[in-house]
Amino acid sequence: LATRMQAPSVGERQWLPLESNPDVVSTFAHRMGASPLWKFHDVWGTDPDLLAFVPTPVLAVLLLFPVTAVSKATAAESVSKVKEGGQTVSDKVWFCKQRIQNACGTVGLLHALMNADDHMERDGWLKKFADNTKDKDAEDRATVLEGDTELDDCHAAAAEQGQTRPPPLDEVVKLHFVTMIQKDGCLYELDGRKPFPLNLGPCEPGQLLSDAVAQIKTRYMEKDPTEHNFNILALGPNISL
């Protein structure tokens, strides 16, 4: 599904939205410095038979979903529950806030790549960014990202690719992108618009895809049944090499 990914306005800087296309996202990741041994794959459906087509192991799951009154209310409720009741978050989870408009695709991609460090070698810009932000908090990482002109050019090139023409820079596309990862036996949802990662419960490494899809169905699809513009990508082995 060729769909453009964009966040609501969050800051003065603006980027063109990325297309939710596994080839576009993979090319962007490789230009950043991600290992070509890994790439993104379409997840064609939520049934187990369709999930079985996704190459394993899966290191991250990316979800594109419509921004609606229902999704906004669900997000606010999730944050409120954590603020009231607390949660445990592994110190191995890498998290960054999003302050650049239209950067939800890039921040989501970074959440996938930076948390895949146990399996994926990094080079080039990605390695430099990882080294520069290793000991920083989510806000400081966002500041580093805002001041990085090298990634600006890489992002712009990726945004011009794909099957659809990029929209005008100031056009509001009501779609957003989040990432799901597994760390220390738990499933996490990473969304740069939220103040912190969300711990969604137990998850074993080999169950990331199925557990993430189960959460996507419950937390997104079933709560907004009139919406159909959902897209799921999975980071897994590049079987074409």
PDB file of C-alpha atoms in Angstrom:
ATOM      1  CA  LEU A   1       0.000   0.000   0.000  1.00  0.00           C
ATOM      2  CA  ALA A   2       1.598   3.263  -1.122  1.00  0.00           C
ATOM      3  CA  THR A   3       0.545   5.722   1.536  1.00  0.00           C
ATOM      4  CA  ARG A   4       2.298   8.866   2.681  1.00  0.00           C
ATOM      5  CA  MET A   5       3.233   9.080   6.350  1.00  0.00           C
ATOM      6  CA  GLN A   6       2.892  12.393   8.164  1.00  0.00           C
ATOM      7  CA  ALA A   7       2.440  13.561  11.727  1.00  0.00           C
ATOM      8  CA  PRO A   8       0.336  16.461  12.904  1.00  0.00           C
ATOM      9  CA  SER A   9       2.165  19.786  13.264  1.00  0.00           C
ATOM     10  CA  VAL A  10       4.722  19.570  16.054  1.00  0.00           C
ATOM     11  CA  GLY A  11       7.293  22.253  15.293  1.00  0.00           C
ATOM     12  CA  GLU A  12       8.487  24.921  12.910  1.00  0.00           C
ATOM     13  CA  ARG A  13      10.684  22.693  10.742  1.00  0.00           C
ATOM     14  CA  GLN A  14       8.951  20.619   8.083  1.00  0.00           C
ATOM     15  CA  TRP A  15       9.938  17.647   5.964  1.00  0.00           C
ATOM     16  CA  LEU A  16       8.144  15.981   3.096  1.00  0.00           C
ATOM     17  CA  PRO A  17       6.305  12.867   4.333  1.00  0.00           C
ATOM     18  CA  LEU A  18       7.703   9.450   3.462  1.00  0.00           C
ATOM     19  CA  GLU A  19       5.747   6.912   1.491  1.00  0.00           C
ATOM     20  CA  SER A  20       4.852   3.780   3.453  1.00  0.00           C
ATOM     21  CA  ASN A  21       6.510   1.490   0.957  1.00  0.00           C
ATOM     22  CA  PRO A  22       9.004  -1.229   1.999  1.00  0.00           C
ATOM     23  CA  ASP A  23      11.392  -0.455  -0.865  1.00  0.00           C
ATOM     24  CA  VAL A  24      11.426   3.284  -0.115  1.00  0.00           C
ATOM     25  CA  VAL A  25      11.859   2.768   3.628  1.00  0.00           C
ATOM     26  CA  SER A  26      14.558   0.125   3.111  1.00  0.00           C
ATOM     27  CA  THR A  27      16.516   2.342   0.703  1.00  0.00           C
ATOM     28  CA  PHE A  28      16.332   5.198   3.192  1.00  0.00           C
ATOM     29  CA  ALA A  29      17.533   2.916   5.997  1.00  0.00           C
ATOM     30  CA  HIS A  30      20.474   1.703   3.923  1.00  0.00           C
ATOM     31  CA  ARG A  31      21.420   5.275   3.003  1.00  0.00           C
ATOM     32  CA  MET A  32      21.441   6.102   6.700  1.00  0.00           C
ATOM     33  CA  GLY A  33      23.916   3.277   7.287  1.00  0.00           C
ATOM     34  CA  ALA A  34      21.768   0.279   8.191  1.00  0.00           C
ATOM     35  CA  SER A  35      23.154  -3.089   7.127  1.00  0.00           C
ATOM     36  CA  PRO A  36      21.888  -4.263   3.713  1.00  0.00           C
ATOM     37  CA  LEU A  37      21.452  -7.709   5.259  1.00  0.00           C
ATOM     38  CA  TRP A  38      18.158  -6.384   6.657  1.00  0.00           C
ATOM     39  CA  LYS A  39      15.200  -4.720   4.965  1.00  0.00           C
ATOM     40  CA  PHE A  40      11.517  -3.909   5.449  1.00  0.00           C
ATOM     41  CA  HIS A  41       8.754  -6.206   4.229  1.00  0.00           C
ATOM     42  CA  ASP A  42       5.042  -5.711   3.675  1.00  0.00           C
ATOM     43  CA  VAL A  43       2.767  -7.459   6.150  1.00  0.00           C
ATOM     44  CA  TRP A  44      -0.170  -8.327   3.924  1.00  0.00           C
ATOM     45  CA  GLY A  45      -2.667  -9.098   6.681  1.00  0.00           C
ATOM     46  CA  THR A  46      -3.167  -9.994  10.301  1.00  0.00           C
ATOM     47  CA  ASP A  47      -4.078 -13.677   9.873  1.00  0.00           C
ATOM     48  CA  PRO A  48      -1.396 -16.150  11.007  1.00  0.00           C
ATOM     49  CA  ASP A  49      -1.201 -17.652   7.503  1.00  0.00           C
ATOM     50  CA  LEU A  50      -0.224 -14.240   6.099  1.00  0.00           C
ATOM     51  CA  LEU A  51       2.205 -13.467   8.907  1.00  0.00           C
ATOM     52  CA  ALA A  52       4.019 -16.687   8.039  1.00  0.00           C
ATOM     53  CA  PHE A  53       5.166 -15.112   4.743  1.00  0.00           C
ATOM     54  CA  VAL A  54       7.241 -12.473   6.580  1.00  0.00           C
ATOM     55  CA  PRO A  55      10.958 -13.422   6.784  1.00  0.00           C
ATOM     56  CA  THR A  56      12.194 -13.992  10.324  1.00  0.00           C
ATOM     57  CA  PRO A  57      13.560 -12.975  12.731  1.00  0.00           C
ATOM     58  CA  VAL A  58      11.530  -9.765  12.843  1.00  0.00           C
ATOM     59  CA  LEU A  59      13.399  -6.946  14.608  1.00  0.00           C
ATOM     60  CA  ALA A  60      10.700  -4.254  14.523  1.00  0.00           C
ATOM     61  CA  VAL A  61       7.150  -3.641  13.330  1.00  0.00           C
ATOM     62  CA  LEU A  62       6.070  -0.306  11.852  1.00  0.00           C
ATOM     63  CA  LEU A  63       2.424   0.729  11.841  1.00  0.00           C
ATOM     64  CA  LEU A  64       0.840   3.479   9.769  1.00  0.00           C
ATOM     65  CA  PHE A  65      -2.650   4.424  10.960  1.00  0.00           C
ATOM     66  CA  PRO A  66      -5.256   7.160  10.442  1.00  0.00           C
ATOM     67  CA  VAL A  67      -5.236  10.027  12.934  1.00  0.00           C
ATOM     68  CA  THR A  68      -8.849  10.244  14.097  1.00  0.00           C
ATOM     69  CA  ALA A  69     -10.729  11.329  17.199  1.00  0.00           C
ATOM     70  CA  VAL A  70     -10.693   7.692  18.306  1.00  0.00           C
ATOM     71  CA  SER A  71      -6.935   7.216  17.850  1.00  0.00           C
ATOM     72  CA  LYS A  72      -6.233  10.509  19.642  1.00  0.00           C
ATOM     73  CA  ALA A  73      -8.423   9.472  22.578  1.00  0.00           C
ATOM     74  CA  THR A  74      -6.730   6.052  22.746  1.00  0.00           C
ATOM     75  CA  ALA A  75      -3.282   7.657  22.778  1.00  0.00           C
ATOM     76  CA  ALA A  76      -4.272  10.116  25.517  1.00  0.00           C
ATOM     77  CA  GLU A  77      -5.773   7.317  27.610  1.00  0.00           C
ATOM     78  CA  SER A  78      -2.610   5.208  27.283  1.00  0.00           C
ATOM     79  CA  VAL A  79      -0.410   8.068  28.456  1.00  0.00           C
ATOM     80  CA  SER A  80      -2.745   8.919  31.347  1.00  0.00           C
ATOM     81  CA  LYS A  81      -2.741   5.313  32.589  1.00  0.00           C
ATOM     82  CA  VAL A  82       1.061   5.273  32.712  1.00  0.00           C
ATOM     83  CA  LYS A  83       1.233   8.639  34.462  1.00  0.00           C
ATOM     84  CA  GLU A  84      -1.232   7.398  37.076  1.00  0.00           C
ATOM     85  CA  GLY A  85      -0.056   3.824  37.525  1.00  0.00           C
ATOM     86  CA  GLY A  86       3.530   3.841  36.306  1.00  0.00           C
ATOM     87  CA  GLN A  87       5.346   1.267  34.176  1.00  0.00           C
ATOM     88  CA  THR A  88       8.694  -0.454  33.837  1.00  0.00           C
ATOM     89  CA  VAL A  89      10.829   0.459  30.812  1.00  0.00           C
ATOM     90  CA  SER A  90      14.092  -1.299  30.027  1.00  0.00           C
ATOM     91  CA  ASP A  91      17.098   1.015  29.915  1.00  0.00           C
ATOM     92  CA  LYS A  92      18.000  -0.709  26.646  1.00  0.00           C
ATOM     93  CA  VAL A  93      15.043   0.920  24.841  1.00  0.00           C
ATOM     94  CA  TRP A  94      16.205   3.777  22.592  1.00  0.00           C
ATOM     95  CA  PHE A  95      13.556   6.503  22.344  1.00  0.00           C
ATOM     96  CA  CYS A  96      13.443   9.918  20.647  1.00  0.00           C
ATOM     97  CA  LYS A  97      10.831  12.672  20.632  1.00  0.00           C
ATOM     98  CA  GLN A  98       9.487  14.027  17.330  1.00  0.00           C
ATOM     99  CA  ARG A  99       9.637  17.796  16.921  1.00  0.00           C
ATOM    100  CA  ILE A 100       9.940  18.108  13.119  1.00  0.00           C
ATOM    101  CA  GLN A 101       6.671  18.178  11.182  1.00  0.00           C
ATOM    102  CA  ASN A 102       6.269  15.243   8.771  1.00  0.00           C
ATOM    103  CA  ALA A 103       9.116  13.370  10.503  1.00  0.00           C
ATOM    104  CA  CYS A 104       7.005  10.561  11.974  1.00  0.00           C
ATOM    105  CA  GLY A 105       8.246   8.143   9.304  1.00  0.00           C
ATOM    106  CA  THR A 106      11.887   9.011   9.948  1.00  0.00           C
ATOM    107  CA  VAL A 107      11.549   8.920  13.747  1.00  0.00           C
ATOM    108  CA  GLY A 108       9.710   5.611  13.477  1.00  0.00           C
ATOM    109  CA  LEU A 109      12.466   4.253  11.267  1.00  0.00           C
ATOM    110  CA  LEU A 110      15.107   5.404  13.746  1.00  0.00           C
ATOM    111  CA  HIS A 111      13.210   3.696  16.559  1.00  0.00           C
ATOM    112  CA  ALA A 112      13.341   0.469  14.546  1.00  0.00           C
ATOM    113  CA  LEU A 113      17.006   0.690  13.564  1.00  0.00           C
ATOM    114  CA  MET A 114      18.426   2.003  16.832  1.00  0.00           C
ATOM    115  CA  ASN A 115      16.731  -0.762  18.826  1.00  0.00           C
ATOM    116  CA  ALA A 116      17.990  -3.474  16.458  1.00  0.00           C
ATOM    117  CA  ASP A 117      21.576  -3.050  17.644  1.00  0.00           C
ATOM    118  CA  ASP A 118      21.782  -6.635  18.936  1.00  0.00           C
ATOM    119  CA  HIS A 119      21.390  -7.957  15.382  1.00  0.00           C
ATOM    120  CA  MET A 120      22.271  -5.192  12.924  1.00  0.00           C
ATOM    121  CA  GLU A 121      25.612  -3.568  12.176  1.00  0.00           C
ATOM    122  CA  ARG A 122      25.524   0.197  11.644  1.00  0.00           C
ATOM    123  CA  ASP A 123      27.735   2.395   9.502  1.00  0.00           C
ATOM    124  CA  GLY A 124      27.890   5.930   8.124  1.00  0.00           C
ATOM    125  CA  TRP A 125      25.413   8.494   9.419  1.00  0.00           C
ATOM    126  CA  LEU A 126      23.511   5.958  11.533  1.00  0.00           C
ATOM    127  CA  LYS A 127      26.636   4.950  13.458  1.00  0.00           C
ATOM    128  CA  LYS A 128      27.599   8.591  14.048  1.00  0.00           C
ATOM    129  CA  PHE A 129      24.087   9.425  15.238  1.00  0.00           C
ATOM    130  CA  ALA A 130      24.047   6.387  17.536  1.00  0.00           C
ATOM    131  CA  ASP A 131      27.375   7.382  19.073  1.00  0.00           C
ATOM    132  CA  ASN A 132      26.311  11.027  19.483  1.00  0.00           C
ATOM    133  CA  THR A 133      22.977  10.201  21.149  1.00  0.00           C
ATOM    134  CA  LYS A 134      23.838   7.081  23.133  1.00  0.00           C
ATOM    135  CA  ASP A 135      23.805   8.796  26.525  1.00  0.00           C
ATOM    136  CA  LYS A 136      21.220  11.505  25.759  1.00  0.00           C
ATOM    137  CA  ASP A 137      17.561  11.576  26.741  1.00  0.00           C
ATOM    138  CA  ALA A 138      14.630  11.657  24.304  1.00  0.00           C
ATOM    139  CA  GLU A 139      14.434  15.462  24.160  1.00  0.00           C
ATOM    140  CA  ASP A 140      18.159  15.913  23.579  1.00  0.00           C
ATOM    141  CA  ARG A 141      18.078  13.298  20.829  1.00  0.00           C
ATOM    142  CA  ALA A 142      15.315  15.307  19.147  1.00  0.00           C
ATOM    143  CA  THR A 143      17.504  18.413  19.385  1.00  0.00           C
ATOM    144  CA  VAL A 144      20.389  16.591  17.696  1.00  0.00           C
ATOM    145  CA  LEU A 145      18.018  15.407  14.962  1.00  0.00           C
ATOM    146  CA  GLU A 146      16.692  18.943  14.409  1.00  0.00           C
ATOM    147  CA  GLY A 147      20.193  20.278  13.834  1.00  0.00           C
ATOM    148  CA  ASP A 148      21.327  17.508  11.478  1.00  0.00           C
ATOM    149  CA  THR A 149      21.496  18.816   7.899  1.00  0.00           C
ATOM    150  CA  GLU A 150      23.031  15.587   6.552  1.00  0.00           C
ATOM    151  CA  LEU A 151      19.865  13.653   7.326  1.00  0.00           C
ATOM    152  CA  ASP A 152      17.785  16.470   5.777  1.00  0.00           C
ATOM    153  CA  ASP A 153      19.223  15.644   2.368  1.00  0.00           C
ATOM    154  CA  CYS A 154      18.845  11.900   2.862  1.00  0.00           C
ATOM    155  CA  HIS A 155      15.230  12.327   3.959  1.00  0.00           C
ATOM    156  CA  ALA A 156      14.404  14.597   1.016  1.00  0.00           C
ATOM    157  CA  ALA A 157      15.783  12.044  -1.457  1.00  0.00           C
ATOM    158  CA  ALA A 158      13.721   9.257   0.138  1.00  0.00           C
ATOM    159  CA  ALA A 159      10.556  11.388   0.143  1.00  0.00           C
ATOM    160  CA  GLU A 160      10.849  11.938  -3.605  1.00  0.00           C
ATOM    161  CA  GLN A 161      10.839   8.191  -4.256  1.00  0.00           C
ATOM    162  CA  GLY A 162       7.859   5.887  -4.364  1.00  0.00           C
ATOM    163  CA  GLN A 163       4.683   5.417  -6.335  1.00  0.00           C
ATOM    164  CA  THR A 164       2.956   8.678  -5.414  1.00  0.00           C
ATOM    165  CA  ARG A 165       3.961  12.302  -5.841  1.00  0.00           C
ATOM    166  CA  PRO A 166       4.921  14.008  -2.544  1.00  0.00           C
ATOM    167  CA  PRO A 167       2.215  16.409  -1.330  1.00  0.00           C
ATOM    168  CA  PRO A 168       2.892  20.111  -0.753  1.00  0.00           C
ATOM    169  CA  LEU A 169       5.087  20.740   2.262  1.00  0.00           C
ATOM    170  CA  ASP A 170       2.280  22.402   4.220  1.00  0.00           C
ATOM    171  CA  GLU A 171      -0.426  19.835   3.405  1.00  0.00           C
ATOM    172  CA  VAL A 172      -1.885  18.053   6.430  1.00  0.00           C
ATOM    173  CA  VAL A 173      -2.073  14.284   5.858  1.00  0.00           C
ATOM    174  CA  LYS A 174      -3.895  12.722   8.776  1.00  0.00           C
ATOM    175  CA  LEU A 175      -1.780   9.607   9.151  1.00  0.00           C
ATOM    176  CA  HIS A 176       0.803   8.713  11.756  1.00  0.00           C
ATOM    177  CA  PHE A 177       3.491   6.129  12.248  1.00  0.00           C
ATOM    178  CA  VAL A 178       4.564   4.171  15.365  1.00  0.00           C
ATOM    179  CA  THR A 179       7.095   1.410  15.957  1.00  0.00           C
ATOM    180  CA  MET A 180       6.861  -1.761  18.024  1.00  0.00           C
ATOM    181  CA  ILE A 181       9.965  -3.538  19.321  1.00  0.00           C
ATOM    182  CA  GLN A 182      10.909  -6.260  21.818  1.00  0.00           C
ATOM    183  CA  LYS A 183      13.409  -5.608  24.622  1.00  0.00           C
ATOM    184  CA  ASP A 184      14.136  -7.671  27.730  1.00  0.00           C
ATOM    185  CA  GLY A 185      11.037  -9.802  27.327  1.00  0.00           C
ATOM    186  CA  CYS A 186       8.564  -6.946  26.791  1.00  0.00           C
ATOM    187  CA  LEU A 187       6.769  -5.420  23.809  1.00  0.00           C
ATOM    188  CA  TYR A 188       7.113  -1.645  23.479  1.00  0.00           C
ATOM    189  CA  GLU A 189       5.282   0.917  21.374  1.00  0.00           C
ATOM    190  CA  LEU A 190       7.495   3.871  20.416  1.00  0.00           C
ATOM    191  CA  ASP A 191       5.788   7.072  19.264  1.00  0.00           C
ATOM    192  CA  GLY A 192       7.738  10.327  19.116  1.00  0.00           C
ATOM    193  CA  ARG A 193       4.579  12.317  19.906  1.00  0.00           C
ATOM    194  CA  LYS A 194       4.175  10.577  23.266  1.00  0.00           C
ATOM    195  CA  PRO A 195       6.288  11.545  26.302  1.00  0.00           C
ATOM    196  CA  PHE A 196       7.697   8.038  26.780  1.00  0.00           C
ATOM    197  CA  PRO A 197       7.697   4.475  25.385  1.00  0.00           C
ATOM    198  CA  LEU A 198       4.671   2.334  26.238  1.00  0.00           C
ATOM    199  CA  ASN A 199       5.279  -1.094  27.742  1.00  0.00           C
ATOM    200  CA  LEU A 200       2.550  -3.286  26.225  1.00  0.00           C
ATOM    201  CA  GLY A 201       3.365  -6.424  28.204  1.00  0.00           C
ATOM    202  CA  PRO A 202       5.382  -9.656  27.923  1.00  0.00           C
ATOM    203  CA  CYS A 203       6.867 -10.636  24.551  1.00  0.00           C
ATOM    204  CA  GLU A 204       9.457 -13.226  23.648  1.00  0.00           C
ATOM    205  CA  PRO A 205      11.859 -12.422  20.765  1.00  0.00           C
ATOM    206  CA  GLY A 206      10.341 -14.932  18.359  1.00  0.00           C
ATOM    207  CA  GLN A 207       6.839 -13.608  19.040  1.00  0.00           C
ATOM    208  CA  LEU A 208       7.404  -9.938  18.149  1.00  0.00           C
ATOM    209  CA  LEU A 209       5.431  -9.968  14.905  1.00  0.00           C
ATOM    210  CA  SER A 210       2.442 -11.925  16.197  1.00  0.00           C
ATOM    211  CA  ASP A 211       2.322 -10.009  19.497  1.00  0.00           C
ATOM    212  CA  ALA A 212       2.653  -6.638  17.759  1.00  0.00           C
ATOM    213  CA  VAL A 213      -0.099  -7.492  15.272  1.00  0.00           C
ATOM    214  CA  ALA A 214      -2.370  -8.612  18.112  1.00  0.00           C
ATOM    215  CA  GLN A 215      -1.868  -5.221  19.779  1.00  0.00           C
ATOM    216  CA  ILE A 216      -2.437  -3.402  16.478  1.00  0.00           C
ATOM    217  CA  LYS A 217      -5.741  -5.189  16.018  1.00  0.00           C
ATOM    218  CA  THR A 218      -6.899  -4.492  19.587  1.00  0.00           C
ATOM    219  CA  ARG A 219      -5.540  -0.968  20.090  1.00  0.00           C
ATOM    220  CA  TYR A 220      -6.090   0.436  16.601  1.00  0.00           C
ATOM    221  CA  MET A 221      -8.146  -1.542  14.099  1.00  0.00           C
ATOM    222  CA  GLU A 222     -10.943  -2.785  16.348  1.00  0.00           C
ATOM    223  CA  LYS A 223     -11.316   0.585  18.079  1.00  0.00           C
ATOM    224  CA  ASP A 224     -11.695   2.387  14.730  1.00  0.00           C
ATOM    225  CA  PRO A 225     -13.644  -0.170  12.640  1.00  0.00           C
ATOM    226  CA  THR A 226     -14.790   2.339   9.999  1.00  0.00           C
ATOM    227  CA  GLU A 227     -11.171   3.152   9.109  1.00  0.00           C
ATOM    228  CA  HIS A 228      -9.262   0.955   6.670  1.00  0.00           C
ATOM    229  CA  ASN A 229      -6.082   2.905   5.908  1.00  0.00           C
ATOM    230  CA  PHE A 230      -3.712   0.809   8.028  1.00  0.00           C
ATOM    231  CA  ASN A 231      -0.339  -0.383   6.811  1.00  0.00           C
ATOM    232  CA  ILE A 232       2.167  -2.668   8.535  1.00  0.00           C
ATOM    233  CA  LEU A 233       5.859  -3.144   7.687  1.00  0.00           C
ATOM    234  CA  ALA A 234       8.262  -5.568   9.369  1.00  0.00           C
ATOM    235  CA  LEU A 235      12.055  -5.292   9.599  1.00  0.00           C
ATOM    236  CA  GLY A 236      13.537  -8.695   8.803  1.00  0.00           C
ATOM    237  CA  PRO A 237      16.292 -10.447   6.847  1.00  0.00           C
ATOM    238  CA  ASN A 238      16.972  -9.377   3.279  1.00  0.00           C
ATOM    239  CA  ILE A 239      16.274 -12.702   1.592  1.00  0.00           C
ATOM    240  CA  SER A 240      17.127 -11.307  -1.866  1.00  0.00           C
ATOM    241  CA  LEU A 241      20.866 -11.274  -1.050  1.00  0.00           C
TER     242      LEU A 241
END
